N, CA, C and O of each residue as an XYZ file, in Angstrom:
408
protein
N      84.506     52.254    133.627
C      84.626     52.994    132.370
C      83.407     52.668    131.502
O      82.992     51.515    131.391
N      82.861     53.694    130.904
C      81.677     53.521    130.064
C      82.035     52.823    128.750
O      83.147     52.958    128.239
N      81.080     52.088    128.229
C      81.285     51.354    126.976
C      81.621     52.294    125.824
O      82.422     51.939    124.960
N      81.033     53.474    125.793
C      81.307     54.423    124.715
C      82.774     54.873    124.765
O      83.384     55.087    123.717
N      83.330     55.015    125.932
C      84.745     55.391    126.072
C      85.641     54.257    125.608
O      86.636     54.490    124.922
N      85.299     53.047    125.972
C      86.079     51.878    125.546
C      86.055     51.760    124.024
O      87.088     51.524    123.398
N      84.882     51.924    123.438
C      84.760     51.867    121.976
C      85.625     52.958    121.340
O      86.305     52.706    120.345
N      85.603     54.148    121.900
C      86.424     55.246    121.385
C      87.907     54.937    121.447
O      88.632     55.183    120.483
N      88.372     54.396    122.576
C      89.785     54.017    122.704
C      90.161     52.928    121.707
O      91.216     52.995    121.076
N      89.303     51.935    121.566
C      89.581     50.852    120.611
C      89.635     51.377    119.179
O      90.497     50.978    118.396
N      88.711     52.272    118.843
C      88.714     52.864    117.503
C      89.998     53.663    117.265
O      90.586     53.584    116.187
N      90.427     54.419    118.253
C      91.656     55.206    118.134
C      92.868     54.308    117.934
O      93.716     54.579    117.084
N      92.948     53.246    118.714
C      94.076     52.313    118.592
C      94.079     51.662    117.212
O      95.127     51.569    116.574
N      92.921     51.215    116.752
C      92.841     50.600    115.426
C      93.235     51.590    114.334
O      93.991     51.246    113.426
N      92.731     52.807    114.420
C      93.044     53.819    113.402
C      94.538     54.138    113.379
O      95.151     54.209    112.314
N      95.110     54.328    114.557
C      96.523     54.724    114.614
C      97.469     53.605    114.184
O      98.534     53.871    113.628
N      97.091     52.374    114.435
C      97.990     51.275    114.092
C      97.740     50.706    112.691
O      98.554     49.930    112.189
N      96.640     51.078    112.066
C      96.292     50.466    110.780
C      97.285     50.789    109.663
O      97.447     49.992    108.739
N      97.943     51.927    109.731
C      98.878     52.313    108.671
C     100.305     51.815    108.940
O     101.140     51.811    108.035
N     100.578     51.407    110.152
C     101.939     51.005    110.518
C     102.459     49.830    109.694
O     103.587     49.902    109.204
N     101.692     48.750    109.516
C     102.224     47.637    108.711
C     102.553     48.048    107.271
O     103.563     47.615    106.717
N     101.702     48.880    106.669
C     101.961     49.319    105.288
C     103.208     50.191    105.225
O     104.037     50.031    104.329
N     103.340     51.115    106.176
C     104.512     51.991    106.199
C     105.785     51.169    106.384
O     106.780     51.405    105.700
N     105.758     50.216    107.295
C     106.946     49.397    107.543
C     107.280     48.530    106.324
O     108.452     48.361    105.988
N     106.270     47.988    105.671
C     106.507     47.187    104.464
C     107.177     48.023    103.381
O     108.084     47.549    102.697
N     106.732     49.262    103.227
C     107.340     50.150    102.231
C     108.792     50.439    102.590
O     109.662     50.452    101.719
N     109.047     50.666    103.860
C     110.424     50.928    104.297
C     111.307     49.722    104.001
O     112.419     49.873    103.495
N     110.821     48.545    104.308
C     111.630     47.330    104.152
C     111.790     46.919    102.685
O     112.868     46.476    102.288
N     110.735     47.058    101.874
C     110.799     46.559    100.499
C     111.046     47.653     99.463
O     111.477     47.376     98.344
N     110.767     48.902     99.852
C     110.858     50.063     98.938
C     109.851     49.961     97.789
O     109.953     50.697     96.808
N     108.894     49.064     97.909
C     107.926     48.831     96.834
C     106.617     49.549     97.125
O     105.967     49.285     98.137
N     106.232     50.456     96.235
C     104.961     51.172     96.360
C     104.116     51.028     95.096
O     103.163     51.782     94.897
N     104.458     50.073     94.251
C     103.751     49.914     92.973
C     102.252     49.680     93.144
O     101.459     50.127     92.315
N     101.861     48.994     94.197
C     100.439     48.687     94.364
C      99.692     49.726     95.206
O      98.516     49.543     95.519
N     100.367     50.804     95.569
C      99.734     51.859     96.371
C      99.062     52.865     95.435
O      99.664     53.313     94.459
N      97.836     53.209     95.735
C      97.103     54.193     94.943
C      97.372     55.593     95.505
O      96.901     55.935     96.590
N      98.126     56.388     94.764
C      98.428     57.756     95.205
C      97.156     58.596     95.355
O      97.020     59.293     96.360
N      96.219     58.559     94.400
C      94.996     59.354     94.591
C      94.225     58.968     95.861
O      93.674     59.836     96.538
N      94.184     57.681     96.182
C      93.501     57.253     97.401
C      94.207     57.819     98.627
O      93.555     58.266     99.571
N      95.534     57.802     98.617
C      96.264     58.336     99.772
C      96.188     59.853     99.849
O      96.270     60.410    100.943
N      96.035     60.537     98.721
C      95.813     61.987     98.758
C      94.506     62.269     99.504
O      94.454     63.152    100.360
N      93.462     61.522     99.181
C      92.186     61.692     99.876
C      92.284     61.313    101.345
O      91.695     61.977    102.198
N      93.016     60.262    101.644
C      93.191     59.829    103.028
C      93.913     60.902    103.835
O      93.486     61.248    104.937
N      95.003     61.426    103.288
C      95.763     62.484    103.970
C      94.876     63.713    104.170
O      94.870     64.306    105.249
N      94.141     64.090    103.150
C      93.235     65.235    103.258
C      92.183     64.988    104.341
O      91.892     65.878    105.141
N      91.622     63.796    104.366
C      90.626     63.455    105.388
C      91.191     63.571    106.791
O      90.553     64.146    107.672
N      92.393     63.026    107.009
C      93.004     63.124    108.340
C      93.350     64.567    108.692
O      93.222     64.968    109.849
N      93.784     65.343    107.715
C      94.076     66.760    107.968
C      92.797     67.497    108.382
O      92.818     68.331    109.287
N      91.697     67.182    107.718
C      90.428     67.816    108.072
C      89.932     67.366    109.446
O      89.434     68.180    110.225
N      90.068     66.070    109.745
C      89.688     65.585    111.079
C      90.561     66.227    112.153
O      90.072     66.579    113.226
N      91.844     66.377    111.866
C      92.745     67.035    112.818
C      92.309     68.485    113.031
O      92.268     68.962    114.165
N      91.990     69.173    111.959
C      91.505     70.557    112.062
C      90.220     70.616    112.883
O      90.062     71.489    113.737
N      89.319     69.700    112.626
C      88.068     69.614    113.388
C      88.364     69.431    114.877
O      87.794     70.122    115.721
N      89.261     68.492    115.189
C      89.623     68.249    116.580
C      90.238     69.472    117.236
O      89.945     69.773    118.393
N      91.095     70.180    116.500
C      91.702     71.397    117.038
C      90.646     72.477    117.276
O      90.676     73.166    118.296
N      89.726     72.621    116.344
C      88.674     73.631    116.486
C      87.748     73.329    117.669
O      87.236     74.244    118.315
N      87.542     72.054    117.942
C      86.659     71.642    119.037
C      87.441     71.409    120.335
O      86.847     71.159    121.384
N      88.770     71.492    120.259
C      89.645     71.237    121.408
C      89.383     69.853    122.001
O      89.246     69.687    123.213
N      89.317     68.864    121.102
C      89.056     67.475    121.481
C      90.341     66.666    121.321
O      90.675     66.230    120.220
N      91.054     66.472    122.420
C      92.362     65.828    122.355
C      92.349     64.409    121.803
O      93.277     64.052    121.077
N      91.357     63.584    122.102
C      91.358     62.249    121.482
C      91.310     62.322    119.953
O      91.979     61.541    119.276
N      90.536     63.241    119.416
C      90.462     63.411    117.960
C      91.770     63.982    117.425
O      92.248     63.565    116.370
N      92.345     64.931    118.148
C      93.594     65.571    117.728
C      94.723     64.547    117.662
O      95.410     64.440    116.646
N      94.913     63.800    118.737
C      96.038     62.855    118.807
C      95.882     61.738    117.777
O      96.818     61.429    117.040
N      94.706     61.144    117.731
C      94.480     60.043    116.793
C      94.717     60.473    115.354
O      95.405     59.785    114.600
N      94.154     61.599    114.976
C      94.267     62.029    113.587
C      95.629     62.612    113.258
O      96.038     62.574    112.098
N      96.338     63.146    114.226
C      97.713     63.600    113.989
C      98.606     62.400    113.671
O      99.404     62.446    112.735
N      98.469     61.333    114.450
C      99.263     60.123    114.204
C      98.909     59.523    112.843
O      99.797     59.171    112.067
N      97.621     59.409    112.555
C      97.188     58.860    111.262
C      97.626     59.735    110.097
O      97.991     59.225    109.038
N      97.590     61.049    110.288
C      98.042     61.971    109.245
C      99.523     61.763    108.953
O      99.921     61.705    107.789
N     100.330     61.652    109.977
C     101.771     61.452    109.787
C     102.045     60.145    109.041
O     102.815     60.127    108.081
N     101.419     59.062    109.479
C     101.660     57.763    108.839
C     101.152     57.727    107.399
O     101.845     57.232    106.510
N      99.953     58.246    107.165
C      99.427     58.206    105.798
C     100.180     59.173    104.888
O     100.349     58.890    103.702
N     100.631     60.300    105.417
C     101.428     61.241    104.616
C     102.778     60.617    104.262
O     103.294     60.827    103.164
N     103.346     59.855    105.188
C     104.604     59.151    104.892
C     104.405     58.154    103.752
O     105.223     58.080    102.836
N     103.317     57.392    103.812
C     103.038     56.417    102.760
C     102.841     57.134    101.425
O     103.366     56.698    100.401
N     102.090     58.226    101.436
C     101.886     58.997    100.200
C     103.215     59.529     99.682
O     103.500     59.432     98.488
N     104.022     60.086    100.562
C     105.326     60.609    100.152
C     106.184     59.519     99.515
O     106.785     59.731     98.462
N     106.238     58.365    100.150
C     107.031     57.263     99.604
C     106.470     56.785     98.267
O     107.219     56.279     97.431
N     105.175     56.937     98.057
C     104.541     56.519     96.813
C     104.919     57.441     95.660
O     105.091     56.978     94.533
N     105.048     58.728     95.924
C     105.298     59.687     94.842
C     106.775     60.043     94.667
O     107.146     60.657     93.667
N     107.618     59.664     95.626
C     109.044     59.967     95.483
C     109.690     59.158     94.370
O     109.300     58.016     94.126
N     110.676     59.740     93.689
C     111.469     58.946     92.739
C     112.221     57.848     93.493
O     112.473     57.965     94.693
N     112.568     56.802     92.788
C     113.191     55.611     93.391
C     114.411     55.946     94.254
O     114.541     55.422     95.360
N     115.299     56.805     93.770
C     116.523     57.116     94.516
C     116.211     57.796     95.846
O     116.825     57.480     96.865
N     115.273     58.712     95.839
C     114.903     59.399     97.084
C     114.172     58.460     98.035
O     114.350     58.529     99.251
N     113.348     57.581     97.467
C     112.650     56.584     98.274
C     113.664     55.684     98.980
O     113.514     55.365    100.159
N     114.693     55.285     98.244
C     115.756     54.465     98.826
C     116.450     55.206     99.968
O     116.726     54.619    101.014
N     116.730     56.498     99.767
C     117.427     57.293    100.789
C     116.588     57.420    102.057
O     117.107     57.300    103.167
N     115.303     57.662    101.886
C     114.421     57.788    103.055
C     114.339     56.454    103.786
O     114.478     56.406    105.008
N     114.117     55.379    103.050
C     114.011     54.057    103.662
C     115.311     53.673    104.363
O     115.283     53.082    105.442
N     116.431     53.999    103.766
C     117.727     53.712    104.380
C     117.924     54.501    105.662
O     118.495     53.988    106.625
N     117.454     55.749    105.685
C     117.573     56.564    106.886
C     116.707     56.020    108.022
O     117.094     56.088    109.189
N     115.531     55.480    107.677
C     114.625     54.949    108.676
C     115.067     53.554    109.119
O     114.984     53.222    110.302
N     115.529     52.750    108.185
C     115.928     51.363    108.475
C     117.284     51.077    107.843
O     117.347     50.495    106.761
N     118.369     51.476    108.500
C     119.690     51.284    107.906
C     120.157     49.838    107.813
O     121.200     49.562    107.220
N     119.392     48.904    108.397
C     119.782     47.492    108.333
C     119.532     46.900    106.959
O     120.014     45.806    106.663
N     118.786     47.604    106.111
C     118.589     47.129    104.751
C     117.235     46.529    104.519
O     116.373     46.517    105.397
N     117.064     46.030    103.317
C     115.784     45.476    102.877
C     115.503     44.129    103.492
O     116.409     43.362    103.817
N     114.224     43.863    103.641
C     113.796     42.534    104.070
C     114.061     41.552    102.953
O     113.794     41.848    101.788
N     114.575     40.406    103.286
C     114.798     39.397    102.268
C     116.114     39.526    101.537
O     116.461     38.649    100.745
N     116.869     40.606    101.779
C     118.169     40.756    101.116
C     119.254     40.050    101.902
O     120.418     40.066    101.500
């Protein structure tokens, strides 16, 4: 396998997994006070544009990576802007075992 392919796979794995800890922390704690909504709006827009680029070029590595990142970052943005009661309902649906530390 060529080094450029390995670098591409590693970059994809890092990109796709980078949002998972933040998303899980939000689910467990329901706390989004330190999340910047404007930053996540730009992040979601960036991933949507990269996904569009990948679709236009028919490049599956770009499509898959950015689709996963778009979903995770959009979830974080959604949890950031939702009112507390709705945030609780979403987190409860995803993790019915309850909050971490409770």
